[in-house]
């Protein structure tokens, strides 16, 4: 493999350290891989939630930070709030200080994608979801009426806004489903999520089942609620200890967990603590009710975990189908739990399939080079891999 120096403007919706959710993991480990492949990155980040720049500096040539505007009046705009709140004239001024390509990471950052001053620039977009579908599903899952209205409003605005992607030279989608969707706007390449995982299933297995996820997200709240009400009430698996691991659970969900027998919540955990739990659990259970994007929790479980049970929506269109038991309904989910729980070890055949995934399809540096070659394909000194 040979490297050559290139430079890229990368615009992100938040400073990606610590990488404590799926979207920020994708950005952080993509940035790390770009650096390892010899790419110079000029990072433009909207910094909020008290994130740190120290760990980011070593992967960037320059880091520019911008303020995200939380003015409630922005909600009355026809533009989505997640986009409009990331409007910064300082960002535009910094982008025109050089002629390097621009990668807008997530639709959130694309306020200036169609700006006439950038008409002659090479511009690309990394998508993490079909955002209007994702927000519609969040609206359906939310318990609070105010959140339901906000997510639904954003969904409508995002659907109308999405055609801004036609101003890009290319799109990097995270799954086959999204590639098909986004091809209508610009040529689209599938690049799976960037992640922190090396294939290394844990050796010390403990007898509990685990669900892990950010419990402040309505989608994950719905998954936990389903596990408690529809799955762990079944007498065939009720005696299997279930651990719910994640931060930010609302009070109603905490109460539901505390009032359930043989189920406990572990919160206020660091990322490394959650990864350790994934590697120790005899069984990872990962249902979802949104077939948007690719769930980082599944990639983590494939790399570090033992037995895994999912529903079809978790793997559909992700390139990860057929590696773990996929249930189509509650009964099949329960049957798969029983089947996996009664097996002492994951078969060597399945482990080999997982290891091959990380060597090829989920190889961070390989995927970074695919992106770099695509962005710079019209340059004479393209990357070689």
mmCIF file of C-alpha atoms in Angstrom:
data_model
loop_
_atom_site.group_PDB
_atom_site.id
_atom_site.type_symbol
_atom_site.label_atom_id
_atom_site.label_comp_id
_atom_site.label_asym_id
_atom_site.label_seq_id
_atom_site.Cartn_x
_atom_site.Cartn_y
_atom_site.Cartn_z
ATOM 1 C CA UNK A 1 0.000 0.000 0.000
ATOM 2 C CA UNK A 2 1.339 3.454 -0.869
ATOM 3 C CA UNK A 3 0.266 6.812 0.467
ATOM 4 C CA UNK A 4 0.321 10.332 -0.889
ATOM 5 C CA UNK A 5 -0.691 13.598 0.675
ATOM 6 C CA UNK A 6 -4.128 14.952 -0.096
ATOM 7 C CA UNK A 7 -6.312 17.394 1.800
ATOM 8 C CA UNK A 8 -10.014 17.361 2.532
ATOM 9 C CA UNK A 9 -12.488 19.663 4.296
ATOM 10 C CA UNK A 10 -14.632 17.548 6.626
ATOM 11 C CA UNK A 11 -17.768 19.209 8.079
ATOM 12 C CA UNK A 12 -19.326 17.407 11.071
ATOM 13 C CA UNK A 13 -22.490 18.015 13.061
ATOM 14 C CA UNK A 14 -20.629 17.750 16.389
ATOM 15 C CA UNK A 15 -17.075 17.342 17.628
ATOM 16 C CA UNK A 16 -16.627 13.557 17.486
ATOM 17 C CA UNK A 17 -14.874 12.982 20.798
ATOM 18 C CA UNK A 18 -15.778 11.147 22.892
ATOM 19 C CA UNK A 19 -17.371 8.873 20.249
ATOM 20 C CA UNK A 20 -20.243 7.883 22.525
ATOM 21 C CA UNK A 21 -22.988 7.237 19.972
ATOM 22 C CA UNK A 22 -23.194 5.566 16.576
ATOM 23 C CA UNK A 23 -23.021 8.742 14.492
ATOM 24 C CA UNK A 24 -19.989 10.124 16.314
ATOM 25 C CA UNK A 25 -18.266 6.734 16.200
ATOM 26 C CA UNK A 26 -18.586 6.735 12.429
ATOM 27 C CA UNK A 27 -17.057 10.227 12.228
ATOM 28 C CA UNK A 28 -14.261 9.667 14.752
ATOM 29 C CA UNK A 29 -13.036 6.360 13.338
ATOM 30 C CA UNK A 30 -13.388 7.639 9.775
ATOM 31 C CA UNK A 31 -11.240 10.642 10.722
ATOM 32 C CA UNK A 32 -8.702 8.310 12.358
ATOM 33 C CA UNK A 33 -8.591 6.101 9.253
ATOM 34 C CA UNK A 34 -8.200 9.102 6.938
ATOM 35 C CA UNK A 35 -5.182 10.148 8.998
ATOM 36 C CA UNK A 36 -3.684 6.636 8.979
ATOM 37 C CA UNK A 37 -4.052 6.587 5.181
ATOM 38 C CA UNK A 38 -2.044 9.796 4.817
ATOM 39 C CA UNK A 39 -4.929 12.234 4.356
ATOM 40 C CA UNK A 40 -4.681 15.791 5.681
ATOM 41 C CA UNK A 41 -8.036 16.813 7.132
ATOM 42 C CA UNK A 42 -9.286 20.329 7.797
ATOM 43 C CA UNK A 43 -12.048 19.659 10.302
ATOM 44 C CA UNK A 44 -15.057 21.946 10.671
ATOM 45 C CA UNK A 45 -17.185 20.973 13.696
ATOM 46 C CA UNK A 46 -20.211 22.376 15.482
ATOM 47 C CA UNK A 47 -19.118 21.929 19.072
ATOM 48 C CA UNK A 48 -21.641 21.557 21.905
ATOM 49 C CA UNK A 49 -22.261 19.274 24.907
ATOM 50 C CA UNK A 50 -18.802 20.032 26.370
ATOM 51 C CA UNK A 51 -16.784 17.837 24.034
ATOM 52 C CA UNK A 52 -12.997 17.852 23.903
ATOM 53 C CA UNK A 53 -10.664 18.779 21.059
ATOM 54 C CA UNK A 54 -7.480 17.187 22.466
ATOM 55 C CA UNK A 55 -7.983 13.714 20.955
ATOM 56 C CA UNK A 56 -9.104 15.202 17.641
ATOM 57 C CA UNK A 57 -6.072 17.408 17.014
ATOM 58 C CA UNK A 58 -3.714 14.512 16.339
ATOM 59 C CA UNK A 59 -5.780 13.422 13.332
ATOM 60 C CA UNK A 60 -6.312 16.869 11.788
ATOM 61 C CA UNK A 61 -4.236 19.485 9.995
ATOM 62 C CA UNK A 62 -6.592 22.218 11.287
ATOM 63 C CA UNK A 63 -9.664 22.169 13.545
ATOM 64 C CA UNK A 64 -12.285 24.917 13.194
ATOM 65 C CA UNK A 65 -15.110 25.070 15.755
ATOM 66 C CA UNK A 66 -18.506 26.711 15.291
ATOM 67 C CA UNK A 67 -21.407 27.473 17.582
ATOM 68 C CA UNK A 68 -24.665 25.674 17.053
ATOM 69 C CA UNK A 69 -27.630 28.042 17.389
ATOM 70 C CA UNK A 70 -30.474 26.793 19.592
ATOM 71 C CA UNK A 71 -32.752 29.788 18.989
ATOM 72 C CA UNK A 72 -36.369 28.456 19.223
ATOM 73 C CA UNK A 73 -37.400 30.802 16.398
ATOM 74 C CA UNK A 74 -35.449 28.571 14.013
ATOM 75 C CA UNK A 75 -38.145 25.923 14.486
ATOM 76 C CA UNK A 76 -40.537 28.111 12.481
ATOM 77 C CA UNK A 77 -38.328 27.981 9.382
ATOM 78 C CA UNK A 78 -39.157 25.712 6.439
ATOM 79 C CA UNK A 79 -35.646 24.295 6.762
ATOM 80 C CA UNK A 80 -35.168 21.443 9.257
ATOM 81 C CA UNK A 81 -34.000 22.625 12.665
ATOM 82 C CA UNK A 82 -31.113 20.129 12.631
ATOM 83 C CA UNK A 83 -29.812 21.899 9.495
ATOM 84 C CA UNK A 84 -30.816 25.499 10.216
ATOM 85 C CA UNK A 85 -29.221 25.471 13.675
ATOM 86 C CA UNK A 86 -25.893 24.640 11.991
ATOM 87 C CA UNK A 87 -25.780 27.716 9.790
ATOM 88 C CA UNK A 88 -22.545 29.656 10.260
ATOM 89 C CA UNK A 89 -21.165 32.411 8.036
ATOM 90 C CA UNK A 90 -17.777 31.666 9.590
ATOM 91 C CA UNK A 91 -17.962 28.119 8.208
ATOM 92 C CA UNK A 92 -18.635 29.396 4.692
ATOM 93 C CA UNK A 93 -15.766 31.860 4.941
ATOM 94 C CA UNK A 94 -13.390 29.107 6.049
ATOM 95 C CA UNK A 95 -14.495 26.752 3.264
ATOM 96 C CA UNK A 96 -13.604 29.296 0.581
ATOM 97 C CA UNK A 97 -10.101 29.806 1.990
ATOM 98 C CA UNK A 98 -8.933 26.724 0.074
ATOM 99 C CA UNK A 99 -9.924 24.687 -2.987
ATOM 100 C CA UNK A 100 -9.877 21.221 -1.421
ATOM 101 C CA UNK A 101 -12.909 18.920 -1.753
ATOM 102 C CA UNK A 102 -15.603 19.162 0.935
ATOM 103 C CA UNK A 103 -17.205 16.202 2.681
ATOM 104 C CA UNK A 104 -20.406 17.161 4.515
ATOM 105 C CA UNK A 105 -20.931 14.485 7.158
ATOM 106 C CA UNK A 106 -24.673 13.845 7.614
ATOM 107 C CA UNK A 107 -27.511 15.869 6.138
ATOM 108 C CA UNK A 108 -27.386 18.054 9.277
ATOM 109 C CA UNK A 109 -24.284 19.865 7.971
ATOM 110 C CA UNK A 110 -25.447 20.646 4.408
ATOM 111 C CA UNK A 111 -26.799 24.193 4.825
ATOM 112 C CA UNK A 112 -24.194 25.532 2.354
ATOM 113 C CA UNK A 113 -24.153 22.545 -0.018
ATOM 114 C CA UNK A 114 -26.127 24.476 -2.672
ATOM 115 C CA UNK A 115 -24.528 27.879 -2.064
ATOM 116 C CA UNK A 116 -23.489 29.522 -5.343
ATOM 117 C CA UNK A 117 -20.060 30.441 -3.990
ATOM 118 C CA UNK A 118 -19.294 26.698 -3.793
ATOM 119 C CA UNK A 119 -20.640 25.884 -7.272
ATOM 120 C CA UNK A 120 -17.233 24.943 -8.689
ATOM 121 C CA UNK A 121 -16.099 22.894 -5.694
ATOM 122 C CA UNK A 122 -16.091 19.107 -5.398
ATOM 123 C CA UNK A 123 -18.680 18.340 -2.697
ATOM 124 C CA UNK A 124 -19.676 15.009 -1.204
ATOM 125 C CA UNK A 125 -22.105 13.930 1.501
ATOM 126 C CA UNK A 126 -21.840 11.091 4.004
ATOM 127 C CA UNK A 127 -25.352 9.967 4.980
ATOM 128 C CA UNK A 128 -26.136 8.009 8.151
ATOM 129 C CA UNK A 129 -29.868 7.514 7.588
ATOM 130 C CA UNK A 130 -32.707 8.452 5.324
ATOM 131 C CA UNK A 131 -33.344 11.205 7.835
ATOM 132 C CA UNK A 132 -37.018 11.947 7.161
ATOM 133 C CA UNK A 133 -37.882 8.261 7.670
ATOM 134 C CA UNK A 134 -35.710 8.098 10.788
ATOM 135 C CA UNK A 135 -37.443 11.150 12.303
ATOM 136 C CA UNK A 136 -40.883 9.821 11.382
ATOM 137 C CA UNK A 137 -40.088 6.614 13.275
ATOM 138 C CA UNK A 138 -38.814 8.661 16.241
ATOM 139 C CA UNK A 139 -42.129 10.500 16.265
ATOM 140 C CA UNK A 140 -44.011 7.195 16.363
ATOM 141 C CA UNK A 141 -41.828 5.916 19.238
ATOM 142 C CA UNK A 142 -41.813 9.071 21.396
ATOM 143 C CA UNK A 143 -43.909 9.132 24.583
ATOM 144 C CA UNK A 144 -43.836 12.904 25.126
ATOM 145 C CA UNK A 145 -46.359 14.815 22.977
ATOM 146 C CA UNK A 146 -43.935 17.700 22.465
ATOM 147 C CA UNK A 147 -41.245 15.361 21.149
ATOM 148 C CA UNK A 148 -43.775 13.613 18.906
ATOM 149 C CA UNK A 149 -44.668 16.945 17.313
ATOM 150 C CA UNK A 150 -41.025 18.042 16.960
ATOM 151 C CA UNK A 151 -39.912 14.786 15.311
ATOM 152 C CA UNK A 152 -42.921 14.748 12.978
ATOM 153 C CA UNK A 153 -42.318 18.379 11.982
ATOM 154 C CA UNK A 154 -38.642 17.654 11.292
ATOM 155 C CA UNK A 155 -39.612 14.600 9.240
ATOM 156 C CA UNK A 156 -41.814 16.683 6.933
ATOM 157 C CA UNK A 157 -39.160 19.371 6.537
ATOM 158 C CA UNK A 158 -36.381 16.833 5.953
ATOM 159 C CA UNK A 159 -38.351 15.118 3.210
ATOM 160 C CA UNK A 160 -38.772 18.438 1.385
ATOM 161 C CA UNK A 161 -35.155 19.436 2.029
ATOM 162 C CA UNK A 162 -33.533 16.202 0.907
ATOM 163 C CA UNK A 163 -33.248 17.166 -2.772
ATOM 164 C CA UNK A 164 -30.381 19.491 -1.789
ATOM 165 C CA UNK A 165 -28.280 16.330 -2.182
ATOM 166 C CA UNK A 166 -28.478 16.803 -5.967
ATOM 167 C CA UNK A 167 -25.869 19.579 -5.537
ATOM 168 C CA UNK A 168 -23.283 16.997 -4.418
ATOM 169 C CA UNK A 169 -20.776 15.198 -6.656
ATOM 170 C CA UNK A 170 -21.386 11.958 -4.830
ATOM 171 C CA UNK A 171 -22.948 10.384 -1.743
ATOM 172 C CA UNK A 172 -21.506 7.804 0.643
ATOM 173 C CA UNK A 173 -24.451 5.767 1.932
ATOM 174 C CA UNK A 174 -24.241 3.406 4.854
ATOM 175 C CA UNK A 175 -26.373 0.545 3.440
ATOM 176 C CA UNK A 176 -27.850 -0.895 0.236
ATOM 177 C CA UNK A 177 -31.308 0.449 1.086
ATOM 178 C CA UNK A 178 -29.918 3.962 1.345
ATOM 179 C CA UNK A 179 -27.813 3.615 -1.808
ATOM 180 C CA UNK A 180 -30.980 2.817 -3.759
ATOM 181 C CA UNK A 181 -32.772 5.776 -2.187
ATOM 182 C CA UNK A 182 -30.008 8.380 -2.632
ATOM 183 C CA UNK A 183 -29.036 7.390 -6.178
ATOM 184 C CA UNK A 184 -31.897 9.590 -7.383
ATOM 185 C CA UNK A 185 -29.888 12.656 -6.354
ATOM 186 C CA UNK A 186 -26.242 11.815 -7.045
ATOM 187 C CA UNK A 187 -23.993 8.785 -7.714
ATOM 188 C CA UNK A 188 -23.941 6.794 -4.490
ATOM 189 C CA UNK A 189 -21.357 4.400 -3.050
ATOM 190 C CA UNK A 190 -21.961 2.066 -0.097
ATOM 191 C CA UNK A 191 -19.477 2.636 2.738
ATOM 192 C CA UNK A 192 -20.362 0.691 5.932
ATOM 193 C CA UNK A 193 -20.028 2.385 9.337
ATOM 194 C CA UNK A 194 -16.585 3.118 10.723
ATOM 195 C CA UNK A 195 -16.230 1.571 14.162
ATOM 196 C CA UNK A 196 -13.888 0.837 17.113
ATOM 197 C CA UNK A 197 -13.980 -2.962 16.872
ATOM 198 C CA UNK A 198 -11.282 -5.501 16.086
ATOM 199 C CA UNK A 199 -12.653 -9.026 15.757
ATOM 200 C CA UNK A 200 -11.947 -10.550 19.158
ATOM 201 C CA UNK A 201 -14.830 -12.390 20.879
ATOM 202 C CA UNK A 202 -14.285 -12.465 24.643
ATOM 203 C CA UNK A 203 -12.999 -15.612 26.300
ATOM 204 C CA UNK A 204 -14.760 -15.233 29.683
ATOM 205 C CA UNK A 205 -18.468 -15.813 29.166
ATOM 206 C CA UNK A 206 -21.015 -15.083 31.888
ATOM 207 C CA UNK A 207 -24.594 -16.332 32.027
ATOM 208 C CA UNK A 208 -26.655 -13.267 31.144
ATOM 209 C CA UNK A 209 -28.318 -11.776 28.095
ATOM 210 C CA UNK A 210 -27.536 -8.171 27.173
ATOM 211 C CA UNK A 211 -29.216 -5.320 25.346
ATOM 212 C CA UNK A 212 -27.062 -2.204 24.943
ATOM 213 C CA UNK A 213 -27.838 1.185 23.416
ATOM 214 C CA UNK A 214 -28.258 4.895 24.075
ATOM 215 C CA UNK A 215 -31.420 4.911 26.177
ATOM 216 C CA UNK A 216 -32.133 8.599 25.600
ATOM 217 C CA UNK A 217 -33.086 7.661 22.014
ATOM 218 C CA UNK A 218 -36.753 6.773 21.514
ATOM 219 C CA UNK A 219 -35.929 3.958 19.098
ATOM 220 C CA UNK A 220 -33.874 2.173 21.779
ATOM 221 C CA UNK A 221 -36.502 2.860 24.452
ATOM 222 C CA UNK A 222 -39.076 1.099 22.267
ATOM 223 C CA UNK A 223 -36.741 -1.882 21.807
ATOM 224 C CA UNK A 224 -36.247 -2.231 25.588
ATOM 225 C CA UNK A 225 -39.975 -1.890 26.220
ATOM 226 C CA UNK A 226 -40.632 -4.673 23.701
ATOM 227 C CA UNK A 227 -38.045 -6.944 25.299
ATOM 228 C CA UNK A 228 -39.653 -6.473 28.715
ATOM 229 C CA UNK A 229 -43.317 -6.708 27.686
ATOM 230 C CA UNK A 230 -43.265 -9.138 24.753
ATOM 231 C CA UNK A 231 -40.199 -11.319 25.221
ATOM 232 C CA UNK A 232 -39.088 -11.624 28.852
ATOM 233 C CA UNK A 233 -42.628 -12.279 30.041
ATOM 234 C CA UNK A 234 -42.496 -15.660 28.309
ATOM 235 C CA UNK A 235 -42.073 -18.421 30.899
ATOM 236 C CA UNK A 236 -39.601 -20.300 28.656
ATOM 237 C CA UNK A 237 -36.923 -17.578 29.023
ATOM 238 C CA UNK A 238 -38.088 -15.629 32.067
ATOM 239 C CA UNK A 239 -35.323 -17.148 34.190
ATOM 240 C CA UNK A 240 -32.543 -15.954 31.877
ATOM 241 C CA UNK A 241 -30.997 -12.824 33.478
ATOM 242 C CA UNK A 242 -31.340 -9.784 31.188
ATOM 243 C CA UNK A 243 -29.050 -6.760 31.555
ATOM 244 C CA UNK A 244 -30.063 -3.453 29.959
ATOM 245 C CA UNK A 245 -26.952 -1.342 29.457
ATOM 246 C CA UNK A 246 -27.048 2.290 28.376
ATOM 247 C CA UNK A 247 -27.194 5.865 29.537
ATOM 248 C CA UNK A 248 -29.948 8.467 29.483
ATOM 249 C CA UNK A 249 -32.978 6.286 30.254
ATOM 250 C CA UNK A 250 -36.088 8.360 31.093
ATOM 251 C CA UNK A 251 -37.781 7.826 34.455
ATOM 252 C CA UNK A 252 -40.688 5.837 33.026
ATOM 253 C CA UNK A 253 -38.292 3.323 31.453
ATOM 254 C CA UNK A 254 -36.165 3.035 34.604
ATOM 255 C CA UNK A 255 -39.305 2.269 36.613
ATOM 256 C CA UNK A 256 -40.380 -0.343 34.074
ATOM 257 C CA UNK A 257 -37.002 -2.082 34.326
ATOM 258 C CA UNK A 258 -36.873 -1.898 38.145
ATOM 259 C CA UNK A 259 -40.355 -3.437 38.364
ATOM 260 C CA UNK A 260 -39.425 -6.382 36.124
ATOM 261 C CA UNK A 261 -38.104 -9.588 37.623
ATOM 262 C CA UNK A 262 -34.708 -10.874 36.502
ATOM 263 C CA UNK A 263 -33.984 -7.665 34.547
ATOM 264 C CA UNK A 264 -31.573 -4.971 35.686
ATOM 265 C CA UNK A 265 -30.301 -1.660 34.360
ATOM 266 C CA UNK A 266 -26.620 -0.684 34.246
ATOM 267 C CA UNK A 267 -26.252 3.010 33.449
ATOM 268 C CA UNK A 268 -23.667 5.783 33.789
ATOM 269 C CA UNK A 269 -21.195 3.552 31.974
ATOM 270 C CA UNK A 270 -18.258 4.548 29.800
ATOM 271 C CA UNK A 271 -17.954 3.149 26.274
ATOM 272 C CA UNK A 272 -15.217 0.728 27.356
ATOM 273 C CA UNK A 273 -17.485 -0.635 30.130
ATOM 274 C CA UNK A 274 -20.255 -1.342 27.612
ATOM 275 C CA UNK A 275 -17.807 -3.044 25.239
ATOM 276 C CA UNK A 276 -16.649 -5.259 28.127
ATOM 277 C CA UNK A 277 -20.246 -6.261 28.842
ATOM 278 C CA UNK A 278 -20.812 -7.160 25.179
ATOM 279 C CA UNK A 279 -17.805 -9.501 25.279
ATOM 280 C CA UNK A 280 -18.915 -11.147 28.535
ATOM 281 C CA UNK A 281 -22.595 -11.716 27.736
ATOM 282 C CA UNK A 282 -23.521 -15.233 26.734
ATOM 283 C CA UNK A 283 -26.197 -13.732 24.493
ATOM 284 C CA UNK A 284 -26.667 -10.283 22.926
ATOM 285 C CA UNK A 285 -30.294 -9.493 22.049
ATOM 286 C CA UNK A 286 -30.676 -6.637 19.571
ATOM 287 C CA UNK A 287 -34.136 -5.870 18.250
ATOM 288 C CA UNK A 288 -34.948 -2.680 16.344
ATOM 289 C CA UNK A 289 -38.082 -1.214 14.819
ATOM 290 C CA UNK A 290 -36.271 0.973 12.280
ATOM 291 C CA UNK A 291 -34.498 -0.463 9.255
ATOM 292 C CA UNK A 292 -32.630 2.818 8.761
ATOM 293 C CA UNK A 293 -28.849 2.956 8.618
ATOM 294 C CA UNK A 294 -26.645 0.274 10.137
ATOM 295 C CA UNK A 295 -26.687 -0.102 13.892
ATOM 296 C CA UNK A 296 -23.224 0.195 15.484
ATOM 297 C CA UNK A 297 -24.455 -1.985 18.340
ATOM 298 C CA UNK A 298 -24.716 -4.897 15.900
ATOM 299 C CA UNK A 299 -21.161 -4.362 14.604
ATOM 300 C CA UNK A 300 -19.876 -4.248 18.195
ATOM 301 C CA UNK A 301 -21.682 -7.497 19.042
ATOM 302 C CA UNK A 302 -20.416 -9.210 15.868
ATOM 303 C CA UNK A 303 -16.836 -8.320 16.751
ATOM 304 C CA UNK A 304 -16.792 -8.850 20.498
ATOM 305 C CA UNK A 305 -19.837 -10.918 21.392
ATOM 306 C CA UNK A 306 -20.884 -14.542 21.445
ATOM 307 C CA UNK A 307 -24.421 -15.602 20.545
ATOM 308 C CA UNK A 308 -26.518 -12.828 18.972
ATOM 309 C CA UNK A 309 -30.250 -12.702 18.271
ATOM 310 C CA UNK A 310 -31.788 -9.934 16.159
ATOM 311 C CA UNK A 311 -34.956 -9.258 14.239
ATOM 312 C CA UNK A 312 -34.895 -8.890 10.445
ATOM 313 C CA UNK A 313 -35.138 -5.094 10.576
ATOM 314 C CA UNK A 314 -31.726 -5.017 12.288
ATOM 315 C CA UNK A 315 -29.913 -6.609 9.332
ATOM 316 C CA UNK A 316 -32.141 -5.916 6.321
ATOM 317 C CA UNK A 317 -30.202 -4.185 3.532
ATOM 318 C CA UNK A 318 -27.048 -3.751 5.648
ATOM 319 C CA UNK A 319 -24.731 -6.307 4.053
ATOM 320 C CA UNK A 320 -24.723 -8.159 7.394
ATOM 321 C CA UNK A 321 -27.583 -10.537 6.633
ATOM 322 C CA UNK A 322 -27.274 -14.254 7.326
ATOM 323 C CA UNK A 323 -24.558 -14.015 9.982
ATOM 324 C CA UNK A 324 -26.849 -14.220 13.035
ATOM 325 C CA UNK A 325 -30.329 -15.683 13.691
ATOM 326 C CA UNK A 326 -32.937 -13.215 12.357
ATOM 327 C CA UNK A 327 -36.479 -13.339 13.739
ATOM 328 C CA UNK A 328 -39.577 -12.151 11.927
ATOM 329 C CA UNK A 329 -41.847 -11.978 14.997
ATOM 330 C CA UNK A 330 -41.870 -12.312 18.797
ATOM 331 C CA UNK A 331 -42.283 -16.087 18.808
ATOM 332 C CA UNK A 332 -39.338 -16.638 16.490
ATOM 333 C CA UNK A 333 -37.241 -14.201 18.550
ATOM 334 C CA UNK A 334 -37.972 -16.254 21.695
ATOM 335 C CA UNK A 335 -37.217 -19.527 19.901
ATOM 336 C CA UNK A 336 -33.876 -18.159 18.700
ATOM 337 C CA UNK A 337 -33.008 -17.071 22.246
ATOM 338 C CA UNK A 338 -33.739 -20.576 23.544
ATOM 339 C CA UNK A 339 -31.719 -22.186 20.736
ATOM 340 C CA UNK A 340 -28.675 -19.949 21.310
ATOM 341 C CA UNK A 341 -28.845 -20.143 25.106
ATOM 342 C CA UNK A 342 -28.751 -23.932 24.965
ATOM 343 C CA UNK A 343 -25.624 -23.939 22.790
ATOM 344 C CA UNK A 344 -22.396 -23.687 24.748
ATOM 345 C CA UNK A 345 -20.343 -22.052 21.994
ATOM 346 C CA UNK A 346 -20.842 -20.208 18.734
ATOM 347 C CA UNK A 347 -19.950 -22.523 15.876
ATOM 348 C CA UNK A 348 -16.529 -22.120 14.254
ATOM 349 C CA UNK A 349 -18.287 -21.656 10.903
ATOM 350 C CA UNK A 350 -20.229 -18.623 12.149
ATOM 351 C CA UNK A 351 -17.142 -17.148 13.825
ATOM 352 C CA UNK A 352 -15.214 -17.507 10.576
ATOM 353 C CA UNK A 353 -17.948 -15.625 8.696
ATOM 354 C CA UNK A 354 -17.821 -12.822 11.248
ATOM 355 C CA UNK A 355 -14.034 -12.606 11.135
ATOM 356 C CA UNK A 356 -14.157 -12.375 7.349
ATOM 357 C CA UNK A 357 -16.605 -9.459 7.622
ATOM 358 C CA UNK A 358 -14.105 -7.470 9.681
ATOM 359 C CA UNK A 359 -11.227 -8.350 7.365
ATOM 360 C CA UNK A 360 -13.074 -7.054 4.296
ATOM 361 C CA UNK A 361 -16.488 -5.365 4.398
ATOM 362 C CA UNK A 362 -16.004 -3.744 7.834
ATOM 363 C CA UNK A 363 -12.306 -2.911 7.405
ATOM 364 C CA UNK A 364 -11.994 0.789 8.371
ATOM 365 C CA UNK A 365 -8.839 1.642 6.441
ATOM 366 C CA UNK A 366 -9.981 -0.185 3.326
ATOM 367 C CA UNK A 367 -13.250 1.769 3.381
ATOM 368 C CA UNK A 368 -11.423 5.047 4.010
ATOM 369 C CA UNK A 369 -9.315 4.405 0.920
ATOM 370 C CA UNK A 370 -12.447 3.672 -1.119
ATOM 371 C CA UNK A 371 -13.809 7.074 -0.108
ATOM 372 C CA UNK A 372 -10.528 8.857 -0.806
ATOM 373 C CA UNK A 373 -10.180 7.271 -4.242
ATOM 374 C CA UNK A 374 -13.750 8.218 -5.084
ATOM 375 C CA UNK A 375 -13.313 11.830 -3.972
ATOM 376 C CA UNK A 376 -9.997 12.284 -5.771
ATOM 377 C CA UNK A 377 -10.678 10.026 -8.772
ATOM 378 C CA UNK A 378 -10.223 12.937 -11.212
ATOM 379 C CA UNK A 379 -6.788 13.775 -9.780
ATOM 380 C CA UNK A 380 -3.653 12.354 -11.392
ATOM 381 C CA UNK A 381 -2.047 11.112 -8.163
ATOM 382 C CA UNK A 382 -4.837 8.933 -6.836
ATOM 383 C CA UNK A 383 -4.400 6.614 -3.860
ATOM 384 C CA UNK A 384 -3.426 2.999 -4.440
ATOM 385 C CA UNK A 385 -4.761 0.134 -2.338
#
